[in-house]
mmCIF file of C-alpha atoms in Angstrom:
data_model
loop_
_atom_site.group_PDB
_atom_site.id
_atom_site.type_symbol
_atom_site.label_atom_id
_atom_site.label_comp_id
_atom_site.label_asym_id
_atom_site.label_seq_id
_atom_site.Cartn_x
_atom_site.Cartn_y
_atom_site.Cartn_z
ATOM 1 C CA UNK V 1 117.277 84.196 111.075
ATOM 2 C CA UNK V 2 114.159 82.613 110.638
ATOM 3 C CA UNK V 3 112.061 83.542 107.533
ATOM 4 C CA UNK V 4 108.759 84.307 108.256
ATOM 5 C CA UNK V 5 107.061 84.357 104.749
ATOM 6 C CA UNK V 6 108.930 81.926 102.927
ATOM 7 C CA UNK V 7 106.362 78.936 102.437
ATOM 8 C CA UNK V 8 103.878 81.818 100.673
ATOM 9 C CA UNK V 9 105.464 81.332 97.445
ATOM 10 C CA UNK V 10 105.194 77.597 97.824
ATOM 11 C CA UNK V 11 101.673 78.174 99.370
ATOM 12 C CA UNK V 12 100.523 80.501 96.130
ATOM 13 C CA UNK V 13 101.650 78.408 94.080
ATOM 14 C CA UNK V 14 99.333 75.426 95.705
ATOM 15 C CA UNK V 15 96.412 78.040 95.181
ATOM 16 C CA UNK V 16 96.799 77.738 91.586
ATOM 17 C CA UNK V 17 96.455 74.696 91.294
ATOM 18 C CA UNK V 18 94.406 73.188 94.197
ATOM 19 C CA UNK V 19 91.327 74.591 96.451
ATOM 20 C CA UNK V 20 91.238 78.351 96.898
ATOM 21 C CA UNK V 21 90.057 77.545 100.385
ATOM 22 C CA UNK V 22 92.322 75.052 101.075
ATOM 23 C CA UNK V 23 95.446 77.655 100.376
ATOM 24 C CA UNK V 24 94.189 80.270 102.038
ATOM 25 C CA UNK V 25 93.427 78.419 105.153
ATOM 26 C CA UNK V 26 97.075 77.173 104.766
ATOM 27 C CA UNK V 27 98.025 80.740 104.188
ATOM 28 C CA UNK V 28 96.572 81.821 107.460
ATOM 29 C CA UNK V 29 97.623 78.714 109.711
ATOM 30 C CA UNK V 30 101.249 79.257 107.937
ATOM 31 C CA UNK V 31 102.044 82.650 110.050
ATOM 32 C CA UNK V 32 104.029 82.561 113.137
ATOM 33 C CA UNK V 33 101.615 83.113 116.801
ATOM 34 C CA UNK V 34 103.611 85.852 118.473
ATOM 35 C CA UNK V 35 103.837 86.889 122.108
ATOM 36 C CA UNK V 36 105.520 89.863 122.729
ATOM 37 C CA UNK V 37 106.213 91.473 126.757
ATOM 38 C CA UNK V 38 107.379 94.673 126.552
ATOM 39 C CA UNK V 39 104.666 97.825 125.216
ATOM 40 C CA UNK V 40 108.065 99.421 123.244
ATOM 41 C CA UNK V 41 108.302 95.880 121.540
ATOM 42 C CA UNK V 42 104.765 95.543 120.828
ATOM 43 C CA UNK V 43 104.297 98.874 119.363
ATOM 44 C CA UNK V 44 107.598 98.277 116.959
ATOM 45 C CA UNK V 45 105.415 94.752 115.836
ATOM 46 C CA UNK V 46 102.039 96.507 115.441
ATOM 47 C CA UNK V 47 104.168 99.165 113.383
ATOM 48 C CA UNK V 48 105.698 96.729 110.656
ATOM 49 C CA UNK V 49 101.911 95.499 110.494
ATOM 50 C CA UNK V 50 102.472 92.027 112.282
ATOM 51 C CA UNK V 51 99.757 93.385 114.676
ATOM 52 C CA UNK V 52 97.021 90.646 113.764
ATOM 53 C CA UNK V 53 99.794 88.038 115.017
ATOM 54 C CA UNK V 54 100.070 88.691 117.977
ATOM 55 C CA UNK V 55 97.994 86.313 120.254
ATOM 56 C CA UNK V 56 98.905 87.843 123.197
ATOM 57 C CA UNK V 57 100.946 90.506 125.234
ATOM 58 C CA UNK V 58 101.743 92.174 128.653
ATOM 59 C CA UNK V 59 100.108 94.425 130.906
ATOM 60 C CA UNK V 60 102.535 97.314 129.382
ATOM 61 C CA UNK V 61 101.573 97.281 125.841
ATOM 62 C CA UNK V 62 99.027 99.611 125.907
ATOM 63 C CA UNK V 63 99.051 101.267 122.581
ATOM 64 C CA UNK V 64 97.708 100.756 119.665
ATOM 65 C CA UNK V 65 94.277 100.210 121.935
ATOM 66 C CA UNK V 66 93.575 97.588 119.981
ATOM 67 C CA UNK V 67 96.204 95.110 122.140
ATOM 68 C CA UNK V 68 94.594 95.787 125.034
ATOM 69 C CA UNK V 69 91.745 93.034 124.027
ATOM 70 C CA UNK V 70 94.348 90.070 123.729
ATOM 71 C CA UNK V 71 94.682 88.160 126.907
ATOM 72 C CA UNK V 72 97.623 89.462 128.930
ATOM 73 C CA UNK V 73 100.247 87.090 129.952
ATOM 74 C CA UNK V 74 100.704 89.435 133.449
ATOM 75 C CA UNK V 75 102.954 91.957 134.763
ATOM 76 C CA UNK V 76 106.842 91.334 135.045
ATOM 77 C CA UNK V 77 107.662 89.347 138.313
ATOM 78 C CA UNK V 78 103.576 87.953 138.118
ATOM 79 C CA UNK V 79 104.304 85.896 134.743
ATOM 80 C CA UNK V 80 105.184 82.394 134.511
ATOM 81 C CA UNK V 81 105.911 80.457 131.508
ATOM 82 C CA UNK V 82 103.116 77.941 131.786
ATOM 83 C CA UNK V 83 100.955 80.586 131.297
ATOM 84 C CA UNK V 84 103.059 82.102 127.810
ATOM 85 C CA UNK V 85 103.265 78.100 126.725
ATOM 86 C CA UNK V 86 99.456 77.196 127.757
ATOM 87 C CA UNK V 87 98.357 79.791 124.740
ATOM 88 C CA UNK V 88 100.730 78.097 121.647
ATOM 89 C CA UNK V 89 103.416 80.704 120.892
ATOM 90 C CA UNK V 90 105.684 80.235 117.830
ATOM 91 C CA UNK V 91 107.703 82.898 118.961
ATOM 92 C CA UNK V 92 108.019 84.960 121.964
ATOM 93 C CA UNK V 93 109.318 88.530 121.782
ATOM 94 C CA UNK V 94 110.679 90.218 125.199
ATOM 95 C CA UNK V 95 112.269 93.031 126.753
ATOM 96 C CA UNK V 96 115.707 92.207 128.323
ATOM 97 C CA UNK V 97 115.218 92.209 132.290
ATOM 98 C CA UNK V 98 111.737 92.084 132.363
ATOM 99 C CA UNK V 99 111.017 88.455 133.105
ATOM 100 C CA UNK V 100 112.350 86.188 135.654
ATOM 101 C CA UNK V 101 115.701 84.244 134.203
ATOM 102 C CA UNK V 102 113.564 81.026 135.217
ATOM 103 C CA UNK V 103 110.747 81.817 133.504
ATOM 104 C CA UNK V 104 113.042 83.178 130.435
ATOM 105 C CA UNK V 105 115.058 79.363 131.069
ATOM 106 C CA UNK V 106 111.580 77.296 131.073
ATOM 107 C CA UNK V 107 111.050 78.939 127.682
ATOM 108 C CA UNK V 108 114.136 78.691 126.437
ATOM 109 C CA UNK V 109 114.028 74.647 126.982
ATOM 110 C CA UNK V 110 110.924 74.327 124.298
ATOM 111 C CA UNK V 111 113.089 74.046 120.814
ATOM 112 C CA UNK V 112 109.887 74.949 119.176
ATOM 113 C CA UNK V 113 109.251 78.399 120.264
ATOM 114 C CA UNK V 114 111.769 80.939 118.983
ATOM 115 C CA UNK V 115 112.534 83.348 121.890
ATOM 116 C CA UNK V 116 113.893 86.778 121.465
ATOM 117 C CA UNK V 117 114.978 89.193 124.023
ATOM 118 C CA UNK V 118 115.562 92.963 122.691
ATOM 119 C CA UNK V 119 117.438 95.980 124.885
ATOM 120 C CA UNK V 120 115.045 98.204 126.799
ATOM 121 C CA UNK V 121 115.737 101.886 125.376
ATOM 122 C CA UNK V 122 116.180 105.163 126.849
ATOM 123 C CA UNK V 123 117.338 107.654 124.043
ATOM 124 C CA UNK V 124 116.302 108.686 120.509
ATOM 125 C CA UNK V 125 119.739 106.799 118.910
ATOM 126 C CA UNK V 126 118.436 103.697 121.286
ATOM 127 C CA UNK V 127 115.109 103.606 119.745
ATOM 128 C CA UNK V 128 116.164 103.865 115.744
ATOM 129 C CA UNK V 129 118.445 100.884 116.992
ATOM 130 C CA UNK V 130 115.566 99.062 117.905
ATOM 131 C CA UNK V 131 113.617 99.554 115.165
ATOM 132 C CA UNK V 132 115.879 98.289 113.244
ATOM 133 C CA UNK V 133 116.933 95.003 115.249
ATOM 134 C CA UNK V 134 113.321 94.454 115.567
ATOM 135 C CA UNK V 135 112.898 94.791 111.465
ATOM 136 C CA UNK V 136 115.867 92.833 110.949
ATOM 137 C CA UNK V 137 114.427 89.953 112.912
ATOM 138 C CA UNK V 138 111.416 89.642 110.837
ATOM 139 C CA UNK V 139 113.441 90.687 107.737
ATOM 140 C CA UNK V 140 111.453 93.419 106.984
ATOM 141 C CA UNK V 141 114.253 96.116 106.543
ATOM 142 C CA UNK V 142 112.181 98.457 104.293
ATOM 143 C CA UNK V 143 108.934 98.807 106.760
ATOM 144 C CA UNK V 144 111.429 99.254 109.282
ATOM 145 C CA UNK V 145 112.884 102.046 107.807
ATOM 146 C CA UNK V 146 109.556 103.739 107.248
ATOM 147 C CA UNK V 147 109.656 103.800 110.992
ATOM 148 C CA UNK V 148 112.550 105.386 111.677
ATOM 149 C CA UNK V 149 111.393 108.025 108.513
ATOM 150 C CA UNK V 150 108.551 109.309 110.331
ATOM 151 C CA UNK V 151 110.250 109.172 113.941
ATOM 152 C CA UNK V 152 113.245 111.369 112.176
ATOM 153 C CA UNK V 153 110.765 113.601 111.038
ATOM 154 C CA UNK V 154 108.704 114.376 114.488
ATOM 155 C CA UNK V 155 112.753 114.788 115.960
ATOM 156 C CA UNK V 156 113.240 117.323 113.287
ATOM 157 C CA UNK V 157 110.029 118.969 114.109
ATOM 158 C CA UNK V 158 111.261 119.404 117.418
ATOM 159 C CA UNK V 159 114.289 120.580 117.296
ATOM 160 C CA UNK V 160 112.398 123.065 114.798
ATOM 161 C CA UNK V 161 110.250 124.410 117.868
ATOM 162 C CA UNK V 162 113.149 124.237 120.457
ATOM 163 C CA UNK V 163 115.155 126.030 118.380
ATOM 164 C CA UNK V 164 112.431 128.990 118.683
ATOM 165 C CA UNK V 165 111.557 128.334 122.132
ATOM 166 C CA UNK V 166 113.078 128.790 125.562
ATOM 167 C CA UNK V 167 112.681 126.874 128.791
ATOM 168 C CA UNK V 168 109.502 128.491 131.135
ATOM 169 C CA UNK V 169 111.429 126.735 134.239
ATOM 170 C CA UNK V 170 112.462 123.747 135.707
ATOM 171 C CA UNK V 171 110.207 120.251 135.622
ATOM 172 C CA UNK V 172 110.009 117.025 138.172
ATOM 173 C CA UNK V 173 108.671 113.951 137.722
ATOM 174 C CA UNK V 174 106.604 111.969 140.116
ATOM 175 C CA UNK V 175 105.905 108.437 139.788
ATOM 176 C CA UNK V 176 102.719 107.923 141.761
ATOM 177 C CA UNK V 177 100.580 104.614 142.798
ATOM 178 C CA UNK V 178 98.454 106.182 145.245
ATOM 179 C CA UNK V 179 98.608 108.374 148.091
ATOM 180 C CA UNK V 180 101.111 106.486 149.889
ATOM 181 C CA UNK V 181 103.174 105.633 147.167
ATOM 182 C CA UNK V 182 105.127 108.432 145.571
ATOM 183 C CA UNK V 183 108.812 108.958 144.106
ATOM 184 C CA UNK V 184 110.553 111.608 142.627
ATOM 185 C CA UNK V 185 112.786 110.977 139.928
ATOM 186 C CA UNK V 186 116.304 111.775 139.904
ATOM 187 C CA UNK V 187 119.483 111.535 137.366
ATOM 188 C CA UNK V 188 119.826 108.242 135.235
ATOM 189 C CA UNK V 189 115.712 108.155 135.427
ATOM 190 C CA UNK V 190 113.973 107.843 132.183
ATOM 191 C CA UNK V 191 112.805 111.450 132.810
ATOM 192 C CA UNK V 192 115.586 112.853 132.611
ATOM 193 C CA UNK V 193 116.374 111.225 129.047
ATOM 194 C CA UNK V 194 113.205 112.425 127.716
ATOM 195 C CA UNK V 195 113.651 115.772 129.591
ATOM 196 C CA UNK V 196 116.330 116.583 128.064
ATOM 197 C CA UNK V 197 115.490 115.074 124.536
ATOM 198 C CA UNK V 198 112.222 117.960 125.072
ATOM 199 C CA UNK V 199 114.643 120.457 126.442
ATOM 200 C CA UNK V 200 113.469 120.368 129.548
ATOM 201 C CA UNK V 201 115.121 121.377 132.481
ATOM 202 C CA UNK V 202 115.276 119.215 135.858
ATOM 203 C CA UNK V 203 115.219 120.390 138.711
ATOM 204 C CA UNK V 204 118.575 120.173 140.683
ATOM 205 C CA UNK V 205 118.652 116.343 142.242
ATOM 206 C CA UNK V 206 121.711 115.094 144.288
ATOM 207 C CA UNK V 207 120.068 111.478 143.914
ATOM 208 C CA UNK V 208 119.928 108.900 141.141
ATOM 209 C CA UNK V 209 116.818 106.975 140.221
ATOM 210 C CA UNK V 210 113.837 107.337 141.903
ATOM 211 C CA UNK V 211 113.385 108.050 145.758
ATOM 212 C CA UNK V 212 110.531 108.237 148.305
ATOM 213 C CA UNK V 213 108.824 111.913 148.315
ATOM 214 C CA UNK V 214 108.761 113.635 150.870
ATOM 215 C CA UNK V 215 107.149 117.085 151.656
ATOM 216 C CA UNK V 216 110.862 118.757 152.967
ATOM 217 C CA UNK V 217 111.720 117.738 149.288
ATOM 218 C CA UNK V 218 109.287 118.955 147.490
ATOM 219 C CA UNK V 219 109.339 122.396 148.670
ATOM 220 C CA UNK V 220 113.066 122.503 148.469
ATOM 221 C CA UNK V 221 113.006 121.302 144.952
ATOM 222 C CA UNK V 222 109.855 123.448 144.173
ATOM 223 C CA UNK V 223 109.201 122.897 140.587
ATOM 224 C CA UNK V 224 107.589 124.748 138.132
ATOM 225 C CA UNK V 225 106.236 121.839 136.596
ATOM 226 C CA UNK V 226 105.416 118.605 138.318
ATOM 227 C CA UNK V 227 104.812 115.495 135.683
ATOM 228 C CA UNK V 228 103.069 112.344 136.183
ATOM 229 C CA UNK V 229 101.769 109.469 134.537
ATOM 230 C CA UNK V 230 97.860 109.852 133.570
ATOM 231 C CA UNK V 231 97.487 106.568 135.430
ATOM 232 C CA UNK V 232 99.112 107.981 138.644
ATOM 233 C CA UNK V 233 97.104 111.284 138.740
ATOM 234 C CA UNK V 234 94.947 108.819 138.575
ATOM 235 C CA UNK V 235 95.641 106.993 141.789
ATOM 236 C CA UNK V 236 95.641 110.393 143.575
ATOM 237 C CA UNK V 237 91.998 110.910 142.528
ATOM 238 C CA UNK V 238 93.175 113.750 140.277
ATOM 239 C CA UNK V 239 94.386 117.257 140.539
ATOM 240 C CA UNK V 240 91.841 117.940 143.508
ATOM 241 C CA UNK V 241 93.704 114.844 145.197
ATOM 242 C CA UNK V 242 96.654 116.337 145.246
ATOM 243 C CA UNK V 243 96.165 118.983 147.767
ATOM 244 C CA UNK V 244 96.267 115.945 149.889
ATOM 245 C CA UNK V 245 100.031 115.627 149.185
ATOM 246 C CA UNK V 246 102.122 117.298 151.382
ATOM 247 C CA UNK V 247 103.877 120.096 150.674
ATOM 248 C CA UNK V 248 102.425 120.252 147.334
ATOM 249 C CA UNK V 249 100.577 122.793 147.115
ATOM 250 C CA UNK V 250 103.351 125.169 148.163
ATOM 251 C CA UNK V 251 104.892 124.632 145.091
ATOM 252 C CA UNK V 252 104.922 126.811 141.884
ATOM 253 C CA UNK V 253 103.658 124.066 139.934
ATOM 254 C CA UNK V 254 100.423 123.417 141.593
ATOM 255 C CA UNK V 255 100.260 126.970 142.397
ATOM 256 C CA UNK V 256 100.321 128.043 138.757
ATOM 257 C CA UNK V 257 98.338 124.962 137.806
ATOM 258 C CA UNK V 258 101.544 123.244 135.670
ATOM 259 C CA UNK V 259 100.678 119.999 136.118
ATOM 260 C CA UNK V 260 101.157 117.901 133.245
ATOM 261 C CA UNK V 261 99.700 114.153 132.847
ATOM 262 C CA UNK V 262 100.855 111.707 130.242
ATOM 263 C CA UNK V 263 100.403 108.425 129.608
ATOM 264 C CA UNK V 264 102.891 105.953 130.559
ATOM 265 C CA UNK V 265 103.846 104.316 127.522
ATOM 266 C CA UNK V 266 104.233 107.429 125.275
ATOM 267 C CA UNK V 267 106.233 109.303 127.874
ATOM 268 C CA UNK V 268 108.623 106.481 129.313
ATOM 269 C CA UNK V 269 108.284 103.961 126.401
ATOM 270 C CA UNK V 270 110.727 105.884 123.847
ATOM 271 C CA UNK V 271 108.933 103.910 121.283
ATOM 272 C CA UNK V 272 108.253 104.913 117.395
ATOM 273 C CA UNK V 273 106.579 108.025 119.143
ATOM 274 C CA UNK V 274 108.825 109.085 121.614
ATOM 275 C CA UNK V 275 109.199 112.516 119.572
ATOM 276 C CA UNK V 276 105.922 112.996 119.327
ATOM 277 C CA UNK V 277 105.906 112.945 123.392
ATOM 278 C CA UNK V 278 108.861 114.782 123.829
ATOM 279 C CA UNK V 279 107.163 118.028 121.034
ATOM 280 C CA UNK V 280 104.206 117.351 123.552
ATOM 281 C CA UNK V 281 106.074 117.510 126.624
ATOM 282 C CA UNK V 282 107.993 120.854 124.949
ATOM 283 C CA UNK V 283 105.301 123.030 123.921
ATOM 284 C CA UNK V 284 103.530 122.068 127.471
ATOM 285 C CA UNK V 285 106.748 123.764 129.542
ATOM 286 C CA UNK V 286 108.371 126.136 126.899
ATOM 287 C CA UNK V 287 107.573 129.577 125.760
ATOM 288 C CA UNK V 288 108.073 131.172 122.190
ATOM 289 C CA UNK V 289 111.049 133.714 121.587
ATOM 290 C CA UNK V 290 109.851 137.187 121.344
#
């Protein structure tokens, strides 16, 4: 495994006895360019405080805000590896299926850039796992397992509210990219993993994935709670946009007003914060004991 920060000892020790700005220019030039695809990934690397090398990322890595400045290498299927190599990685971080084999082959073929490819996660036990393959690669175990301190705290502080709170009915998601463009999700879907990591139920589904909505659907599903991405609200022009929707408002959930809007990344990304989302996502569709 490749040692990120081993010429600093040799480098400090230059300092010493050369030009202060000499070493620290050496210093500086001496730390690895990172790409990373994948807003789970890039969040892990921001969190071990690698952050400021990182030259550039994907359209997904949202969070902290601060990425979203760096140029963007594209979107999945849209990014090409002329346009990772054009910007002078050392090292390119990625989440497994989410570029094309040819462009992950094209990489691959340049000895000088170290390329990485890390499983895409969909639990809690996935996500500690993570963290720590991702700490172990830059051998830095212990910030790593700062990480996984605070994420084991925000799961204990939610088991610590589910434990004195009860489901307020059942929950479906809909993945939304405009009017015309809508899917409910159905078993194996990220939404159920994090639905049932907030305790919260699904509504029945004889499906898996994510299918087309339709309006017969909706109002034989009729949730209590319908959840989207902030983004896809969004694309629907917001809650007054979904009256547009039909069979929507016949539902309990719009009815009631339970409409819940996350963003993308901290609901689907099971990341460092996926309890966080999931306490969120709780105390949005759960009531107190008596």
């Amino acid at each position: 495994m490749r040692k990120l920060f081993a010429s600093l000892t040799i480098l400090l020790a230059a300092f010493a006895c050369g030009s202060p700005e000499k070493s620290v220019e050496s210093i500086e030039t001496s730390l690895p360019k990172i790409i990373t695809a994948g807003g789970t990934i890039s969040e892990i690397v921001v969190g071990l405080g690698l952050g400021d090398q990182i030259i550039a990322t994907d359209r997904t890595s949202t969070y902290p805000e601060s990425l979203q400045s760096l140029p963007s290498i594209g979107y999945r299927n849209q990014i090409k590896a002329e346009g990772i190599l054009s910007l002078g990685p050392d090292m390119i971080l990625v989440e497994e299926g989410y570029l094309n084999e040819e462009v992950i082959a094209q990489i691959q073929s340049i000895s000088t850039i170290k390329l990485e490819v890390f499983p895409k996660t969909q639990s809690k036990e996935e996500t500690i796992a993570l963290i720590q393959q991702i700490a172990a690669f830059f051998e830095m175990e212990d910030q790593g397992q700062a990480m996984i301190a605070e994420l084991e705290q925000d799961l204990q502080n939610l088991n610590d509210f589910l434990s004195n709170s009860k489901p307020n009915g059942k929950a479906a998601f809909v993945m939304a990219r405009g009017p015309e463009s809508l899917f409910i999700a159905g078993d194996g879907s990220f939404s159920e993993s994090i639905f049932g990591i907030a305790g919260v139920e699904q509504v029945e589904t004889n499906f898996e994935d994510f299918v087309p909505l339709t309006p017969e659907a909706l109002i034989s599903l009729n949730p209590d709670y319908l959840i989207l991405f902030e983004s896809g609200l969004e694309s629907l022009g917001g809650k007054s946009g979904l009256t547009k929707i039909p069979g929507i408002t016949e539902t309990t959930a719009f009815q009631k007003d339970q409409i819940i809007a996350m963003d993308g990344l901290y609901l689907s990304g099971f990341g460092p914060r996926v309890g966080k989302a999931a306490l969120e996502l709780a105390k949005a569709t759960r009531t107190l004991k008596n």
